[in-house]
Tab-separated table of C-alpha atoms in Angstrom:
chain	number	residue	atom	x	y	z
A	1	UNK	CA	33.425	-2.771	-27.257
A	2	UNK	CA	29.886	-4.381	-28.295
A	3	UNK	CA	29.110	-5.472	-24.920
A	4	UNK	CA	29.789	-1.551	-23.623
A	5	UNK	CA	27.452	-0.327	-26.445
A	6	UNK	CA	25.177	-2.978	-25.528
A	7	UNK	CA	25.076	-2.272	-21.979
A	8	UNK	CA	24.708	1.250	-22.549
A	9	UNK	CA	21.932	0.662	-25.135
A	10	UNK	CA	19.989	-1.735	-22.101
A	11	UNK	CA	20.747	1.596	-19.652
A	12	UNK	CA	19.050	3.723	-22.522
A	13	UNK	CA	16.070	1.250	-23.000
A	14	UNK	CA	15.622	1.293	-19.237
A	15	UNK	CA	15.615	4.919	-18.516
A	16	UNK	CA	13.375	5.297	-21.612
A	17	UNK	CA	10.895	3.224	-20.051
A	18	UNK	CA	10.912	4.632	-16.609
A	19	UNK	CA	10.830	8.114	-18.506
A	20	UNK	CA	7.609	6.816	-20.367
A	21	UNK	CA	5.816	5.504	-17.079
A	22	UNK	CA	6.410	8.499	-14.692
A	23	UNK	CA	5.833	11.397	-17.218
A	24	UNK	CA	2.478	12.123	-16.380
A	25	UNK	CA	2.904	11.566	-13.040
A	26	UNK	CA	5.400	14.552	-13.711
A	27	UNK	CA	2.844	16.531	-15.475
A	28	UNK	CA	0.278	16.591	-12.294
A	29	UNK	CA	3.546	17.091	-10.101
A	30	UNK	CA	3.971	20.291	-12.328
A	31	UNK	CA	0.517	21.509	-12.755
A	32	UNK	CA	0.010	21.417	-8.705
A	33	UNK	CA	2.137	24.648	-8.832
A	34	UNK	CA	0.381	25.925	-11.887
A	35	UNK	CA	-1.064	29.477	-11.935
A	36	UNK	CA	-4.516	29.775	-12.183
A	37	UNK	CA	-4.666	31.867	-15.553
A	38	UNK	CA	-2.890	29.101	-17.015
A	39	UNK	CA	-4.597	26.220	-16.251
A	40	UNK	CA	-4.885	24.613	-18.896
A	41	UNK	CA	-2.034	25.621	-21.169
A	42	UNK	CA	1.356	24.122	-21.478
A	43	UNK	CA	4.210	25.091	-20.738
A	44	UNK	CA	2.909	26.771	-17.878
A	45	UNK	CA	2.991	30.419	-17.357
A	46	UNK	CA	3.957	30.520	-14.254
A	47	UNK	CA	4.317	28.658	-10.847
A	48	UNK	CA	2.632	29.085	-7.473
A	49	UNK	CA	1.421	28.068	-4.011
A	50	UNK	CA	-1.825	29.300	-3.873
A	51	UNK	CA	-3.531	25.788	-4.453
A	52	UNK	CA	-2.334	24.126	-1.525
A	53	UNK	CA	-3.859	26.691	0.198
A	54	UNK	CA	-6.879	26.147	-1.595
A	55	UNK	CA	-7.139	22.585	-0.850
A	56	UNK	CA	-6.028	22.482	2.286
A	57	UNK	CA	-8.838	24.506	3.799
A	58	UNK	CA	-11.623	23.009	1.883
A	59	UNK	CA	-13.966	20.807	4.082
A	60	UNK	CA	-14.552	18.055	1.383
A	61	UNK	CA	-10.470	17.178	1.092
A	62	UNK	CA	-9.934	17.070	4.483
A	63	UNK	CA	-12.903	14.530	5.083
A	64	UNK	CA	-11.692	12.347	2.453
A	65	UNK	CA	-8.037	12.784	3.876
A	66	UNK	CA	-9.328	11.542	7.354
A	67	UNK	CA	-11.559	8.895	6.076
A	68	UNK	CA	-8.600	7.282	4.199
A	69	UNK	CA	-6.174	7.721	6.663
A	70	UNK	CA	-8.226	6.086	9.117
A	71	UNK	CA	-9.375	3.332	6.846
A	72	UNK	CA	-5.720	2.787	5.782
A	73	UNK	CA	-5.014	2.821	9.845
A	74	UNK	CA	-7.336	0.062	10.444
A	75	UNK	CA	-6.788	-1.973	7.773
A	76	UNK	CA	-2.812	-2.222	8.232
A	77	UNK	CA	-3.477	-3.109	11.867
A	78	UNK	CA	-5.938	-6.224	11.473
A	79	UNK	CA	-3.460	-7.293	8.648
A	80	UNK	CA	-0.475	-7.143	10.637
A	81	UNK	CA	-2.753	-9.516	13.681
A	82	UNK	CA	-4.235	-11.725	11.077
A	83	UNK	CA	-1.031	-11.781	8.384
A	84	UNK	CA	1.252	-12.790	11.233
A	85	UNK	CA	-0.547	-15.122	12.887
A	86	UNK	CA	-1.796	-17.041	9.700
A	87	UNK	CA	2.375	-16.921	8.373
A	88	UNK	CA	3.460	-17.746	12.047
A	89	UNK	CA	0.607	-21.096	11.997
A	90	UNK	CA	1.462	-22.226	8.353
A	91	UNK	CA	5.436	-21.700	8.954
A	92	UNK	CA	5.743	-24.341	11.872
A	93	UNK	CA	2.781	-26.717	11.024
A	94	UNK	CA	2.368	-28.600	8.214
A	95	UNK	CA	-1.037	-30.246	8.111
A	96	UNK	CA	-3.713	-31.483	5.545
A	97	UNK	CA	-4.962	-28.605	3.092
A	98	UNK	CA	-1.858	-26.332	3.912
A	99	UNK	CA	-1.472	-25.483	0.634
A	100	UNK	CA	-5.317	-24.495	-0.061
A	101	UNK	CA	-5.445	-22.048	2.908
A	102	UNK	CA	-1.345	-20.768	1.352
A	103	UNK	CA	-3.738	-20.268	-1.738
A	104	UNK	CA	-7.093	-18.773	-0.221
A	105	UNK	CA	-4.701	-16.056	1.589
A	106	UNK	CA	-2.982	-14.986	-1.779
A	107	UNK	CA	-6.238	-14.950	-3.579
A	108	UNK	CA	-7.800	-11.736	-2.736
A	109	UNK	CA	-5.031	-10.223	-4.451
A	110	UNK	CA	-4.022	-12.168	-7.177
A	111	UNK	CA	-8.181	-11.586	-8.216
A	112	UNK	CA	-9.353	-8.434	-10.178
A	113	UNK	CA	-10.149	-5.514	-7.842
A	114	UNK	CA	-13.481	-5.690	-9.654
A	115	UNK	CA	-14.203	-9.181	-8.915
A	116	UNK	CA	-13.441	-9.015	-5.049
A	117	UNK	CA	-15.461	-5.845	-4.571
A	118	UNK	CA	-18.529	-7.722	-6.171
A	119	UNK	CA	-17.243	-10.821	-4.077
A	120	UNK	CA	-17.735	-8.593	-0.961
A	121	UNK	CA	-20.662	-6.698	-1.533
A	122	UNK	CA	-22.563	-9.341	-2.036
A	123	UNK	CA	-21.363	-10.898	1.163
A	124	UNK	CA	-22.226	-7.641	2.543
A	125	UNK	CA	-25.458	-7.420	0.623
A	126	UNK	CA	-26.531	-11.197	2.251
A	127	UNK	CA	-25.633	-10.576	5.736
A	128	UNK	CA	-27.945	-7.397	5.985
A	129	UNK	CA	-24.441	-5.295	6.567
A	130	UNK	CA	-24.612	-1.774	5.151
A	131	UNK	CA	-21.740	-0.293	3.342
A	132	UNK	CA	-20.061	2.615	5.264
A	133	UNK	CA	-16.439	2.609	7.065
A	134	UNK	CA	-16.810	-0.638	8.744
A	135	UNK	CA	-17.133	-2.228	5.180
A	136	UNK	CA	-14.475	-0.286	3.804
A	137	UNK	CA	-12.166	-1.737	6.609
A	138	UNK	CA	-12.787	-4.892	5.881
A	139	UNK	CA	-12.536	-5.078	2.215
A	140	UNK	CA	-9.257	-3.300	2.415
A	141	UNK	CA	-7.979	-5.694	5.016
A	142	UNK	CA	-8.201	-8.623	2.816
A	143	UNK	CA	-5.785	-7.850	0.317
A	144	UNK	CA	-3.607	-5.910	3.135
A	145	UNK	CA	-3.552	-9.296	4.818
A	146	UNK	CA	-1.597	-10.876	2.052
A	147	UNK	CA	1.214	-8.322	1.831
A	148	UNK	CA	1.808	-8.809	5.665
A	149	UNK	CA	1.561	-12.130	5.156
A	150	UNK	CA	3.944	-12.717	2.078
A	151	UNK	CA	6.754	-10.487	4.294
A	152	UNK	CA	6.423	-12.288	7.545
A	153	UNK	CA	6.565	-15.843	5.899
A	154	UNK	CA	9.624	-15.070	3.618
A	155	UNK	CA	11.320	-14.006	6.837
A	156	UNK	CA	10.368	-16.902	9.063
A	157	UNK	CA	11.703	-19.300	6.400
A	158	UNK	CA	14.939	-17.208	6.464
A	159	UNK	CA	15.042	-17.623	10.649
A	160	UNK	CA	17.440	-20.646	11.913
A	161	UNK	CA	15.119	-22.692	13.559
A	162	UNK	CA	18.220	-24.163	15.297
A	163	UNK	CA	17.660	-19.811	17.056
A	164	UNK	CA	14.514	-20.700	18.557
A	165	UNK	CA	15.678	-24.512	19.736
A	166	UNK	CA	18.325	-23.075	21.483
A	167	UNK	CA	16.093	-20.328	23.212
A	168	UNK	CA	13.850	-23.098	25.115
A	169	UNK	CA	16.427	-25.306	25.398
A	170	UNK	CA	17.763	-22.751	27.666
A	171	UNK	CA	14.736	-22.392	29.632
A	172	UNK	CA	13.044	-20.000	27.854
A	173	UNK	CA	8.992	-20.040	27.430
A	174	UNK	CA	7.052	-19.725	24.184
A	175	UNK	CA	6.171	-15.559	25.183
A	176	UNK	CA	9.993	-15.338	25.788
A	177	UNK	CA	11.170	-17.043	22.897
A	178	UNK	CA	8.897	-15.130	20.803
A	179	UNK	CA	9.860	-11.524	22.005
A	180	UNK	CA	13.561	-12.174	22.507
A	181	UNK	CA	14.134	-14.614	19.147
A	182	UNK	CA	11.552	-14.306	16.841
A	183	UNK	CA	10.384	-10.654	16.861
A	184	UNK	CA	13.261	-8.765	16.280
A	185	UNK	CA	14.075	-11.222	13.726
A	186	UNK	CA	10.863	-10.108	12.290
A	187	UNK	CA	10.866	-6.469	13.144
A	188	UNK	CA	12.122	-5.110	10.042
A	189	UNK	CA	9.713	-7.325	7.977
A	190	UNK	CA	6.746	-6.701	10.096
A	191	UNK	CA	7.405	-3.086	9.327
A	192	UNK	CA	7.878	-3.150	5.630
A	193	UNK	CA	4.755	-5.131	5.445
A	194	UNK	CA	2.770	-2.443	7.595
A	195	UNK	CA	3.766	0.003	5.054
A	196	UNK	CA	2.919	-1.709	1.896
A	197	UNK	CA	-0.405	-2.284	3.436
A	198	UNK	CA	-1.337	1.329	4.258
A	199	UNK	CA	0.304	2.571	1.328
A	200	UNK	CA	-2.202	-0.009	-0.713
A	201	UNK	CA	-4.942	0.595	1.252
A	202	UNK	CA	-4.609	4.773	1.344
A	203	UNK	CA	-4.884	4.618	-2.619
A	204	UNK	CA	-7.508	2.089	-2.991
A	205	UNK	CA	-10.542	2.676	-5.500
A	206	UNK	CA	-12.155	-0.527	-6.804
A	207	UNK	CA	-12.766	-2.549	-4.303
A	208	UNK	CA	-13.480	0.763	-2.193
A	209	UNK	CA	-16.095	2.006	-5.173
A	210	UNK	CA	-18.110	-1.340	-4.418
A	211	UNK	CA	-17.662	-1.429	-0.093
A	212	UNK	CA	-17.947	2.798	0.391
A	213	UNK	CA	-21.948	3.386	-0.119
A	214	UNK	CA	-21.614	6.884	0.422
A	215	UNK	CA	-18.656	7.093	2.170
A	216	UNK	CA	-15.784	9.076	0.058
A	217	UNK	CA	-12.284	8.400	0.398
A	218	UNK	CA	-9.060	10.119	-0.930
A	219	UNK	CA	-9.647	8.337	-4.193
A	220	UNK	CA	-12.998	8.521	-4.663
A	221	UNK	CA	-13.147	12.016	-4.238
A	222	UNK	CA	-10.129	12.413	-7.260
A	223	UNK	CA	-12.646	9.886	-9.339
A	224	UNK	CA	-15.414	12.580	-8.857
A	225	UNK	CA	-13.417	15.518	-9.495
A	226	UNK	CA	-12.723	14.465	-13.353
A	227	UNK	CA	-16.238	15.973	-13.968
A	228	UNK	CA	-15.318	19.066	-12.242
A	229	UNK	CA	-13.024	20.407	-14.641
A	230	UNK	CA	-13.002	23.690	-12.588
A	231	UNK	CA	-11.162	22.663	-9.654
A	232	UNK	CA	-8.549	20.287	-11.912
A	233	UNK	CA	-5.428	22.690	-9.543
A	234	UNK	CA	-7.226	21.770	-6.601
A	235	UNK	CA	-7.267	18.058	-8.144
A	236	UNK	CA	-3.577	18.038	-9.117
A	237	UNK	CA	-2.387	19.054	-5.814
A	238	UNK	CA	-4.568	16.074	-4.171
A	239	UNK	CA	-2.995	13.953	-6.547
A	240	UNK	CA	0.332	14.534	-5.982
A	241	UNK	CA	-0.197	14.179	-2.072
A	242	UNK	CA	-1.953	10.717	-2.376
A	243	UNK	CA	1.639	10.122	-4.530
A	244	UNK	CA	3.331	11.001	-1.857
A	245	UNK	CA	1.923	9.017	0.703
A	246	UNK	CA	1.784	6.220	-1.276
A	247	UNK	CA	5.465	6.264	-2.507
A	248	UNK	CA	7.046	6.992	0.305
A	249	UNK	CA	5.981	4.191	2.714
A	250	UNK	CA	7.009	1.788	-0.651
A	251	UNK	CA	10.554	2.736	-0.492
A	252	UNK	CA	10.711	2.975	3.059
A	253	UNK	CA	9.513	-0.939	2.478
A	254	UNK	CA	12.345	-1.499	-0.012
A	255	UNK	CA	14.860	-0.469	1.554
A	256	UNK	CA	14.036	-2.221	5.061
A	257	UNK	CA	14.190	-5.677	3.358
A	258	UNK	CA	16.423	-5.539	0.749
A	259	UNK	CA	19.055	-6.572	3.466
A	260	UNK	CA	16.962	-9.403	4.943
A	261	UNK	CA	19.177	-11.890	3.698
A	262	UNK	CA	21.440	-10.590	6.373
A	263	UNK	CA	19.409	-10.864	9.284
A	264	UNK	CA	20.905	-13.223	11.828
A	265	UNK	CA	20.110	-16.331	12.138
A	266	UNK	CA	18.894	-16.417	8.438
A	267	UNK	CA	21.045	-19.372	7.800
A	268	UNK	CA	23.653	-18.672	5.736
């Protein structure tokens, strides 16, 4: 009987605390459908469509919209190149300063945003390179790197290597080995990782506030709006579309690896 009432009382605690983190996210979910003669009030008066409408045809949303959704694009792609080659080169070497380069490619996002957009404008700053989308790329590919990275390495260690010995034992090259044995062995995880890194990328502020110059993405355009209380509808229903987009490439990402211990030829 105490263990019951203590296992209900964790349940409690736990949906308390999920309760407390998501209920202003709930709020903004709520006041996107918010009437506009009750904008400010709560409970609302009244629920409607009319501000998607509203933000959907206004020029300044849909340039921040592209501009992030291409950033985000680019950004995944170089870290899905760069993440799997530098997992794919640390997996099956082991060489002198291994573990500073492991190190160096977690860094960028172990660091405060703050401190790697200063890091990189001032690269920026000495090289004579100009902040605009280029910039913005990069800066968001360095912490996107390490996501791809951390998801391709966790399944490589998981892979038999006895897989890949049989493959060119049998006569297979490296390019065959690698499509037939190791890819789909890291398809899943190649995937998640792409998702986590657009997903981070598409929501992106600090280092994006230091790398942008006067370029304005998705969430630097909601950082201006808080001194526009006027179009706070408008903001709510940007809000809860850069929630969206966000959270849904995050649990697509869960629930692609949470089985990974089941891929074959993970060794068990």
């Amino acid at each position: 009987m105490h263990s019951e009432n203590a296992s209900l009382g964790l349940r409690l605690a736990a949906w308390g605390g999920l309760l407390f983190l998501h209920f202003p996210i709930l709020i903004i979910i709520l006041y996107a459908f918010n009437t506009e003669d009750a904008a400010f009030s709560f409970p609302p008066k009244g629920l409607t469509l009319k501000w998607f409408a509203v933000a959907f045809t206004r020029p300044d949303v849909l340039e921040a919209i592209k501009l992030s959704l291409q950033v985000a694009c680019l950004a995944t792609l170089i870290a899905l190149v760069l993440g799997t080659l530098a997992s794919a080169a640390l997996y099956r070497r082991s060489f002198f300063g291994k573990e500073s380069i492991s190190l160096m490619l977690i860094l960028p996002i172990a660091l405060p945003g703050i401190i790697t957009g200063i890091a990189l404008l001032s690269a920026f700053k000495t090289l004579g390179i100009e902040p605009g989308v280029f910039t913005i790329v990069v800066g968001h590919a360095t912490f996107c790197v390490v996501i791809v990275y951390n998801n391709v390495i966790a399944r490589l260690r998981r892979t038999s290597q006895s897989l890949i010995e049989a493959s060119m034992d049998l006569g297979a090259d490296g390019w065959q080995t690698f499509r037939y044995i190791i890819l789909p062995n890291l398809g899943s995880a190649l995937l998640a990782g792409g998702m986590l890194a657009f997903a981070l990328s598409f929501d992106e502020i600090i280092v994006t506030t230091f790398t942008a110059g006067h370029e304005r993405t998705l969430p630097i355009w909601l950082l201006n709006q808080l001194s526009r209380p006027r179009d706070v509808p408008v903001t709510n229903v940007v809000a809860m579309l850069v929630m969206l987009v966000t959270m849904l490439p995050i649990l697509g990402a869960y629930y692609l690896t949470r089985g990974g211990e089941s891929v074959a030829g993970s060794g068990k």
